[in-house]
Each structure stands twice: as C-alpha cells, then as structure tokens.
PDB file of C-alpha atoms in Angstrom:
ATOM      1  CA  MET D   1      83.187 100.231 127.503  1.00 46.00           C
ATOM      2  CA  LYS D   2      79.800  98.763 126.364  1.00 47.00           C
ATOM      3  CA  ARG D   3      78.706  98.426 130.218  1.00 50.00           C
ATOM      4  CA  ILE D   4      79.360 101.955 130.794  1.00 47.00           C
ATOM      5  CA  PHE D   5      77.542 103.216 127.682  1.00 45.00           C
ATOM      6  CA  SER D   6      74.494 100.794 128.304  1.00 49.00           C
ATOM      7  CA  ARG D   7      74.121 102.308 131.996  1.00 48.00           C
ATOM      8  CA  ILE D   8      74.275 105.723 130.897  1.00 49.00           C
ATOM      9  CA  ARG D   9      71.574 105.163 128.336  1.00 55.00           C
ATOM     10  CA  PHE D  10      69.272 103.056 130.574  1.00 54.00           C
ATOM     11  CA  LEU D  11      69.271 105.786 133.395  1.00 56.00           C
ATOM     12  CA  PRO D  12      67.464 108.595 131.404  1.00 55.00           C
ATOM     13  CA  LEU D  13      64.996 106.050 130.173  1.00 58.00           C
ATOM     14  CA  THR D  14      64.185 105.078 133.581  1.00 59.00           C
ATOM     15  CA  ILE D  15      63.708 108.455 134.855  1.00 61.00           C
ATOM     16  CA  PHE D  16      61.523 109.380 131.675  1.00 62.00           C
ATOM     17  CA  ALA D  17      59.290 106.709 132.333  1.00 60.00           C
ATOM     18  CA  ALA D  18      58.925 107.402 136.078  1.00 59.00           C
ATOM     19  CA  THR D  19      58.137 111.066 135.387  1.00 62.00           C
ATOM     20  CA  LEU D  20      55.419 110.050 132.463  1.00 61.00           C
ATOM     21  CA  MET D  21      53.869 107.536 135.173  1.00 62.00           C
ATOM     22  CA  LEU D  22      53.876 110.304 137.705  1.00 58.00           C
ATOM     23  CA  THR D  23      52.094 112.791 135.556  1.00 59.00           C
ATOM     24  CA  VAL D  24      49.351 110.177 134.731  1.00 53.00           C
ATOM     25  CA  LYS D  25      48.718 109.447 138.348  1.00 55.00           C
ATOM     26  CA  ILE D  26      48.607 113.258 139.131  1.00 56.00           C
ATOM     27  CA  GLY D  27      45.894 113.772 136.246  1.00 58.00           C
ATOM     28  CA  ASP D  28      43.797 110.908 137.548  1.00 59.00           C
ATOM     29  CA  ILE D  29      43.827 112.459 141.131  1.00 55.00           C
ATOM     30  CA  TRP D  30      42.948 115.823 139.859  1.00 55.00           C
ATOM     31  CA  ASP D  31      40.059 114.388 137.653  1.00 59.00           C
ATOM     32  CA  GLY D  32      38.743 112.689 140.672  1.00 54.00           C
ATOM     33  CA  PHE D  33      38.792 115.630 143.007  1.00 49.00           C
ATOM     34  CA  ASP D  34      37.277 118.019 140.492  1.00 53.00           C
ATOM     35  CA  GLY D  35      34.382 115.513 139.883  1.00 54.00           C
ATOM     36  CA  HIS D  36      33.779 115.155 143.535  1.00 49.00           C
ATOM     37  CA  ILE D  37      33.741 119.077 143.919  1.00 49.00           C
ATOM     38  CA  ASN D  38      31.241 119.450 141.109  1.00 53.00           C
ATOM     39  CA  GLY D  39      29.130 116.615 142.210  1.00 51.00           C
ATOM     40  CA  THR D  40      29.052 118.258 145.560  1.00 47.00           C
ATOM     41  CA  ILE D  41      27.953 121.866 144.184  1.00 48.00           C
ATOM     42  CA  GLN D  42      25.408 120.150 142.079  1.00 53.00           C
ATOM     43  CA  VAL D  43      23.703 118.445 144.930  1.00 42.00           C
ATOM     44  CA  SER D  44      23.731 121.406 147.129  1.00 46.00           C
ATOM     45  CA  GLU D  45      21.994 123.492 144.344  1.00 50.00           C
ATOM     46  CA  ALA D  46      19.453 120.609 143.792  1.00 46.00           C
ATOM     47  CA  ILE D  47      18.560 120.765 147.654  1.00 46.00           C
ATOM     48  CA  ALA D  48      18.607 124.562 147.862  1.00 47.00           C
ATOM     49  CA  GLN D  49      16.181 124.994 145.093  1.00 52.00           C
ATOM     50  CA  PRO D  50      13.118 123.063 146.629  1.00 45.00           C
ATOM     51  CA  ALA D  51      13.963 124.952 149.958  1.00 44.00           C
ATOM     52  CA  GLU D  52      13.846 128.233 148.137  1.00 49.00           C
ATOM     53  CA  GLU D  53      10.574 127.062 146.308  1.00 50.00           C
ATOM     54  CA  ASP D  54       9.024 126.351 149.854  1.00 49.00           C
ATOM     55  CA  ALA D  55      10.164 129.606 151.451  1.00 44.00           C
ATOM     56  CA  LYS D  56       8.679 131.795 148.997  1.00 47.00           C
ATOM     57  CA  PRO D  57       4.964 130.874 149.646  1.00 46.00           C
ATOM     58  CA  ALA D  58       5.507 131.174 153.275  1.00 43.00           C
ATOM     59  CA  ALA D  59       7.271 134.494 153.115  1.00 42.00           C
ATOM     60  CA  LYS D  60       4.320 135.463 150.855  1.00 45.00           C
ATOM     61  CA  ASP D  61       1.853 134.119 153.090  1.00 48.00           C
ATOM     62  CA  GLY D  62       3.241 135.304 156.255  1.00 46.00           C
ATOM     63  CA  GLN D  63       3.173 131.928 157.734  1.00 49.00           C
ATOM     64  CA  PRO D  64       6.055 129.683 158.845  1.00 47.00           C
ATOM     65  CA  ALA D  65       7.057 126.855 156.912  1.00 47.00           C
ATOM     66  CA  ALA D  66       5.988 123.266 157.469  1.00 44.00           C
ATOM     67  CA  GLY D  67       7.869 121.353 160.084  1.00 45.00           C
ATOM     68  CA  GLU D  68       9.169 124.811 161.809  1.00 46.00           C
ATOM     69  CA  LYS D  69       7.861 125.797 165.361  1.00 47.00           C
ATOM     70  CA  THR D  70       7.394 129.563 166.282  1.00 46.00           C
ATOM     71  CA  ALA D  71       8.397 130.801 169.592  1.00 42.00           C
ATOM     72  CA  GLU D  72       4.965 130.781 170.878  1.00 45.00           C
ATOM     73  CA  GLN D  73       4.583 127.044 170.010  1.00 47.00           C
ATOM     74  CA  ALA D  74       7.992 126.240 171.359  1.00 43.00           C
ATOM     75  CA  VAL D  75       6.651 127.390 175.103  1.00 43.00           C
ATOM     76  CA  PRO D  76       5.212 124.615 177.112  1.00 46.00           C
ATOM     77  CA  ALA D  77       1.577 124.753 177.820  1.00 49.00           C
ATOM     78  CA  ALA D  78       2.133 124.527 181.550  1.00 43.00           C
ATOM     79  CA  LEU D  79       4.207 127.440 181.618  1.00 41.00           C
ATOM     80  CA  LYS D  80       1.906 129.565 179.370  1.00 47.00           C
ATOM     81  CA  ASP D  81      -1.172 128.635 181.352  1.00 48.00           C
ATOM     82  CA  GLU D  82      -0.018 129.281 184.845  1.00 45.00           C
ATOM     83  CA  PRO D  83       0.969 133.085 184.481  1.00 49.00           C
ATOM     84  CA  GLN D  84      -1.993 133.836 182.380  1.00 51.00           C
ATOM     85  CA  GLY D  85      -4.026 132.395 185.399  1.00 49.00           C
ATOM     86  CA  GLN D  86      -2.330 134.578 187.902  1.00 46.00           C
ATOM     87  CA  ILE D  87      -2.726 137.563 185.565  1.00 44.00           C
ATOM     88  CA  SER D  88      -6.203 137.005 185.191  1.00 46.00           C
ATOM     89  CA  LYS D  89      -6.822 136.764 189.177  1.00 47.00           C
ATOM     90  CA  LEU D  90      -5.136 139.883 189.321  1.00 43.00           C
ATOM     91  CA  ILE D  91      -6.863 141.795 186.486  1.00 42.00           C
ATOM     92  CA  THR D  92     -10.336 140.309 186.945  1.00 50.00           C
ATOM     93  CA  ASN D  93     -10.295 140.116 190.935  1.00 59.00           C
ATOM     94  CA  ASP D  94     -12.551 136.938 190.504  1.00 64.00           C
ATOM     95  CA  PRO D  95     -13.045 135.235 193.769  1.00 63.00           C
ATOM     96  CA  THR D  96     -13.565 132.065 192.090  1.00 70.00           C
ATOM     97  CA  LEU D  97      -9.832 131.942 190.947  1.00 74.00           C
ATOM     98  CA  LEU D  98      -8.661 132.540 194.543  1.00 76.00           C
ATOM     99  CA  THR D  99      -7.539 129.621 196.746  1.00 84.00           C
ATOM    100  CA  PRO D 100      -9.184 129.018 200.246  1.00 86.00           C
ATOM    101  CA  ALA D 101      -6.097 130.208 202.028  1.00 87.00           C
ATOM    102  CA  GLU D 102      -5.935 133.510 199.811  1.00 84.00           C
ATOM    103  CA  ILE D 103      -9.836 133.986 200.794  1.00 84.00           C
ATOM    104  CA  ASP D 104      -9.294 133.244 204.398  1.00 87.00           C
ATOM    105  CA  LEU D 105      -6.386 135.918 204.250  1.00 89.00           C
ATOM    106  CA  LEU D 106      -8.293 138.501 202.395  1.00 86.00           C
ATOM    107  CA  GLN D 107     -11.390 137.903 205.033  1.00 89.00           C
ATOM    108  CA  GLN D 108      -8.906 138.600 207.915  1.00 91.00           C
ATOM    109  CA  LEU D 109      -7.450 141.551 206.130  1.00 91.00           C
ATOM    110  CA  ALA D 110     -10.803 142.914 205.845  1.00 91.00           C
ATOM    111  CA  GLU D 111     -11.725 142.275 209.324  1.00 92.00           C
ATOM    112  CA  ARG D 112      -8.559 143.728 210.453  1.00 92.00           C
ATOM    113  CA  ARG D 113      -9.290 146.927 208.260  1.00 93.00           C
ATOM    114  CA  GLN D 114     -12.875 147.357 210.035  1.00 92.00           C
ATOM    115  CA  VAL D 115     -11.149 147.108 213.434  1.00 94.00           C
ATOM    116  CA  LEU D 116      -8.530 149.642 212.347  1.00 94.00           C
ATOM    117  CA  GLU D 117     -11.463 152.086 210.831  1.00 93.00           C
ATOM    118  CA  SER D 118     -13.323 151.672 214.085  1.00 92.00           C
ATOM    119  CA  ARG D 119     -10.424 152.582 216.291  1.00 93.00           C
ATOM    120  CA  GLU D 120      -9.761 155.425 214.140  1.00 93.00           C
ATOM    121  CA  GLN D 121     -13.323 156.483 214.150  1.00 93.00           C
ATOM    122  CA  GLU D 122     -13.188 156.344 218.014  1.00 93.00           C
ATOM    123  CA  PHE D 123      -9.873 158.303 218.109  1.00 93.00           C
ATOM    124  CA  GLU D 124     -11.320 161.130 216.095  1.00 93.00           C
ATOM    125  CA  ILE D 125     -14.437 161.008 218.378  1.00 94.00           C
ATOM    126  CA  ARG D 126     -12.146 161.129 221.422  1.00 93.00           C
ATOM    127  CA  THR D 127     -10.111 163.797 220.075  1.00 93.00           C
ATOM    128  CA  GLY D 128     -13.142 165.988 219.167  1.00 92.00           C
ATOM    129  CA  LEU D 129     -14.511 165.487 222.617  1.00 94.00           C
ATOM    130  CA  LEU D 130     -11.172 166.360 224.183  1.00 94.00           C
ATOM    131  CA  ALA D 131     -10.862 169.341 222.100  1.00 93.00           C
ATOM    132  CA  ALA D 132     -14.424 170.627 222.807  1.00 93.00           C
ATOM    133  CA  ALA D 133     -13.394 169.991 226.771  1.00 94.00           C
ATOM    134  CA  GLU D 134     -10.329 171.967 226.479  1.00 93.00           C
ATOM    135  CA  SER D 135     -12.275 174.790 224.708  1.00 92.00           C
ATOM    136  CA  ARG D 136     -14.719 174.699 227.508  1.00 93.00           C
ATOM    137  CA  ILE D 137     -12.056 174.556 229.949  1.00 95.00           C
ATOM    138  CA  ASP D 138     -10.122 177.539 228.661  1.00 94.00           C
ATOM    139  CA  LYS D 139     -13.274 179.413 228.256  1.00 93.00           C
ATOM    140  CA  LYS D 140     -13.913 178.973 232.085  1.00 94.00           C
ATOM    141  CA  VAL D 141     -10.572 179.759 233.092  1.00 94.00           C
ATOM    142  CA  GLU D 142     -10.922 183.191 231.232  1.00 94.00           C
ATOM    143  CA  GLU D 143     -14.433 183.509 232.893  1.00 94.00           C
ATOM    144  CA  LEU D 144     -12.583 182.674 236.400  1.00 95.00           C
ATOM    145  CA  LYS D 145     -10.033 185.369 235.618  1.00 94.00           C
ATOM    146  CA  VAL D 146     -12.376 188.038 234.842  1.00 95.00           C
ATOM    147  CA  LEU D 147     -14.433 187.005 237.785  1.00 95.00           C
ATOM    148  CA  ARG D 148     -11.275 187.127 240.073  1.00 94.00           C
ATOM    149  CA  GLU D 149     -10.538 190.786 238.698  1.00 94.00           C
ATOM    150  CA  THR D 150     -14.062 191.827 239.530  1.00 95.00           C
ATOM    151  CA  ILE D 151     -14.005 190.550 242.972  1.00 95.00           C
ATOM    152  CA  SER D 152     -10.671 191.809 243.396  1.00 94.00           C
ATOM    153  CA  GLY D 153     -11.773 195.313 242.322  1.00 94.00           C
ATOM    154  CA  LEU D 154     -14.921 194.928 244.561  1.00 94.00           C
ATOM    155  CA  ILE D 155     -12.829 193.884 247.740  1.00 95.00           C
ATOM    156  CA  LYS D 156     -10.583 196.940 247.086  1.00 94.00           C
ATOM    157  CA  THR D 157     -13.547 199.191 246.914  1.00 94.00           C
ATOM    158  CA  PHE D 158     -15.198 197.672 250.021  1.00 93.00           C
ATOM    159  CA  ASP D 159     -11.919 197.958 251.853  1.00 90.00           C
ATOM    160  CA  ALA D 160     -11.485 201.626 250.875  1.00 92.00           C
ATOM    161  CA  GLN D 161     -15.071 202.329 251.836  1.00 92.00           C
ATOM    162  CA  GLN D 162     -14.513 200.587 255.263  1.00 88.00           C
ATOM    163  CA  ASP D 163     -11.135 202.361 255.866  1.00 89.00           C
ATOM    164  CA  ALA D 164     -13.158 205.482 255.151  1.00 91.00           C
ATOM    165  CA  LYS D 165     -15.839 204.715 257.680  1.00 88.00           C
ATOM    166  CA  LEU D 166     -13.388 203.732 260.355  1.00 87.00           C
ATOM    167  CA  LEU D 167     -11.357 206.831 259.915  1.00 91.00           C
ATOM    168  CA  SER D 168     -14.534 208.906 260.256  1.00 90.00           C
ATOM    169  CA  LEU D 169     -15.447 206.869 263.620  1.00 88.00           C
ATOM    170  CA  VAL D 170     -11.758 207.219 264.574  1.00 91.00           C
ATOM    171  CA  LYS D 171     -12.078 211.003 264.110  1.00 92.00           C
ATOM    172  CA  ILE D 172     -15.364 210.787 266.039  1.00 92.00           C
ATOM    173  CA  TYR D 173     -14.055 208.941 269.066  1.00 91.00           C
ATOM    174  CA  GLU D 174     -10.748 211.215 269.176  1.00 91.00           C
ATOM    175  CA  ASN D 175     -12.983 214.361 269.475  1.00 92.00           C
ATOM    176  CA  MET D 176     -15.185 212.732 272.265  1.00 92.00           C
ATOM    177  CA  LYS D 177     -14.560 212.919 275.885  1.00 93.00           C
ATOM    178  CA  PRO D 178     -12.556 210.051 277.010  1.00 92.00           C
ATOM    179  CA  LYS D 179     -15.330 208.955 279.600  1.00 92.00           C
ATOM    180  CA  GLU D 180     -17.924 208.984 276.866  1.00 93.00           C
ATOM    181  CA  ALA D 181     -15.792 207.259 274.330  1.00 92.00           C
ATOM    182  CA  ALA D 182     -14.799 204.518 277.004  1.00 93.00           C
ATOM    183  CA  ARG D 183     -18.419 203.759 277.636  1.00 93.00           C
ATOM    184  CA  ILE D 184     -18.858 203.210 273.757  1.00 92.00           C
ATOM    185  CA  PHE D 185     -15.744 201.100 273.609  1.00 92.00           C
ATOM    186  CA  GLU D 186     -16.853 198.798 276.234  1.00 91.00           C
ATOM    187  CA  ALA D 187     -20.139 197.998 274.213  1.00 91.00           C
ATOM    188  CA  LEU D 188     -18.422 197.137 270.951  1.00 89.00           C
ATOM    189  CA  GLU D 189     -17.183 193.922 269.922  1.00 90.00           C
ATOM    190  CA  MET D 190     -13.431 193.078 270.069  1.00 91.00           C
ATOM    191  CA  ASP D 191     -12.739 193.027 266.385  1.00 90.00           C
ATOM    192  CA  THR D 192     -14.559 196.367 265.633  1.00 88.00           C
ATOM    193  CA  LEU D 193     -12.859 197.614 268.758  1.00 90.00           C
ATOM    194  CA  LEU D 194      -9.399 196.641 267.473  1.00 90.00           C
ATOM    195  CA  GLU D 195     -10.015 198.313 263.883  1.00 89.00           C
ATOM    196  CA  VAL D 196     -10.784 201.549 265.565  1.00 90.00           C
ATOM    197  CA  ALA D 197      -8.205 201.499 267.959  1.00 90.00           C
ATOM    198  CA  GLU D 198      -5.496 200.448 265.516  1.00 88.00           C
ATOM    199  CA  ARG D 199      -6.075 203.806 263.777  1.00 90.00           C
ATOM    200  CA  MET D 200      -6.272 206.056 266.592  1.00 90.00           C
ATOM    201  CA  LYS D 201      -3.631 208.134 267.712  1.00 90.00           C
ATOM    202  CA  GLU D 202      -1.706 206.835 270.928  1.00 89.00           C
ATOM    203  CA  ARG D 203      -2.259 210.308 272.727  1.00 91.00           C
ATOM    204  CA  LYS D 204      -5.923 210.052 271.940  1.00 90.00           C
ATOM    205  CA  LEU D 205      -6.421 206.234 272.879  1.00 91.00           C
ATOM    206  CA  ALA D 206      -4.603 206.319 276.155  1.00 92.00           C
ATOM    207  CA  PRO D 207      -7.250 208.639 278.166  1.00 93.00           C
ATOM    208  CA  ILE D 208      -9.934 206.430 276.749  1.00 92.00           C
ATOM    209  CA  MET D 209      -8.576 203.035 277.888  1.00 92.00           C
ATOM    210  CA  ALA D 210      -7.899 204.607 281.341  1.00 92.00           C
ATOM    211  CA  LYS D 211     -11.603 205.348 281.661  1.00 92.00           C
ATOM    212  CA  MET D 212     -12.530 201.705 280.374  1.00 92.00           C
ATOM    213  CA  ASP D 213     -13.329 198.774 282.492  1.00 92.00           C
ATOM    214  CA  PRO D 214     -10.011 197.273 283.681  1.00 92.00           C
ATOM    215  CA  GLU D 215     -10.737 193.757 282.424  1.00 93.00           C
ATOM    216  CA  LYS D 216     -12.080 194.938 278.928  1.00 91.00           C
ATOM    217  CA  ALA D 217      -8.866 197.517 278.679  1.00 91.00           C
ATOM    218  CA  ARG D 218      -6.789 194.445 279.565  1.00 93.00           C
ATOM    219  CA  ASP D 219      -8.147 192.114 276.949  1.00 92.00           C
ATOM    220  CA  MET D 220      -7.912 194.937 274.269  1.00 91.00           C
ATOM    221  CA  THR D 221      -4.318 195.631 275.261  1.00 91.00           C
ATOM    222  CA  VAL D 222      -3.366 191.812 274.615  1.00 92.00           C
ATOM    223  CA  GLU D 223      -5.000 191.948 271.258  1.00 91.00           C
ATOM    224  CA  LEU D 224      -3.360 195.029 270.168  1.00 88.00           C
ATOM    225  CA  SER D 225      -0.008 193.633 271.345  1.00 88.00           C
ATOM    226  CA  ARG D 226      -0.657 190.710 269.163  1.00 88.00           C
ATOM    227  CA  LEU D 227      -1.772 192.468 266.088  1.00 83.00           C
ATOM    228  CA  ARG D 228       1.265 194.452 266.135  1.00 77.00           C
ATOM    229  CA  GLN D 229       3.393 191.421 266.312  1.00 78.00           C
ATOM    230  CA  LEU D 230       1.915 190.173 263.292  1.00 61.00           C
ATOM    231  CA  PRO D 231       3.246 190.926 259.800  1.00 61.00           C
ATOM    232  CA  PRO D 232       0.959 193.103 257.351  1.00 55.00           C
ATOM    233  CA  VAL D 233      -1.838 191.257 255.433  1.00 50.00           C
ATOM    234  CA  GLY D 234      -0.003 191.539 252.252  1.00 50.00           C
ATOM    235  CA  GLN D 235       2.966 189.897 253.776  1.00 48.00           C
ATOM    236  CA  GLN D 236       1.257 187.011 255.150  1.00 46.00           C
ATOM    237  CA  ALA D 237      -0.382 186.234 252.042  1.00 42.00           C
ATOM    238  CA  GLY D 238       3.077 186.449 250.342  1.00 45.00           C
ATOM    239  CA  GLY D 239       4.534 184.314 252.829  1.00 42.00           C
TER     240      GLY D 239
END
C-alpha cells in the first residue's frame, strides 16, 4: 500500500520538475534570440547613419559618392575613342583622319566621277548636234516638198502649154493639103512627128502618110504601133 502511494506522489513531482526545467530553457532561448535581433538592428542602424550622412553631401553637390562609378566612367576608353574618331572623320571630313586605302578609294571615285561627267557632257553635245541635224533635215524635207510641188505645177503648166501648141499644129496640118503636110512631116524629127500624128484624126492622117516618102512613112507606122501598145504615162509610173 505504501509502495502504491509513494509511486503516486512521486510521479506528479517528477512531471512538475520537468515542466519547470523546460520553462527555464525556453526563457533562455527567447532571451538569446531577442538579443541577437536587437543587436542586428543596432548594427544596421549604425551602418546606415554614416551612409546617409555621406549621401546627403553628394546629393547636395550633384556629384556621385566616393567609390562609385558613373556610366560614362564605366565605359572602356577604347570603346569611347574609336566611335568618336569615326564620327569626327564623318563630321569634319579631315583628310588626315583617313587611311591610305580610303584616300585611294576617294581618288578613284573622283576620277570615275570626272569620267562620267565628261561622258555626260559629250552625250549632251552629241544629243544637241543630233537634234540640230534632225531639225535641219526636217527643214530640208519641207523645202523639198515645196520644191516638188512647185516643179510638179510647172510641169503641168508646161504640158498644158505644149498640148495647146500641138493641138494648134494638128489643126493646121489637118487643114493643109495632104501633099504639103507630107512634105513638112518628112522634115520633122521622129519625136515631134509622133506627137503630132498621135493627136490627129485617122481620116486626116492617112492621106498625108500616103503622100510621104515610103521609108519615112514605114518608120512612122512602126513607132506609132509601138506607142499604142505601151500603157499611158501615168500607168507606167504607177506600175
């Protein structure tokens, strides 16, 4: 009985002691964690205060803080200088900034440009000369057309006059006696004789040819036959 009683009283004591020890341990852990946090905050504040003091003059003066690099300072010098040199060459066109190859290329381009300009000038001169020649040719063509029309008109006038003269002769020969007309026909040139005979009426021409020299009359007959077989002059020209 005593053993059971002693066990019952000893168990609560053991639980109480263990709980008390656990409470002490938790308090020590919390105190250590709280001190660590407070120390960290104090250190951060101590570091932040000098940084703020250094940043205020820099912001006031408009200059970056010591130890910091601007974007311009961070660019390598080689990368800064090379584009500036190229831009300087493009802006100033300074020949001293060009390489020998670039100078040679520029000289070749200048020579090529001179050649092209010379060819263009020569082409313009030739074009002008050709236009002037074409203008003169057109003018000559117009003059020739006018001259042709003038000559054609003169020929028509001359032919009309000749026809009038021949018709007058034809009437004269038709009204003459055949023997007298035959004597005149024998003295005429064959071309003139044919022109007159072509325009005479057959009944008037036959008595005259009968009185002519037989050989002359035969030659005139052959030529008249040949002329009558030929097409008219207008058809010959058209054919």
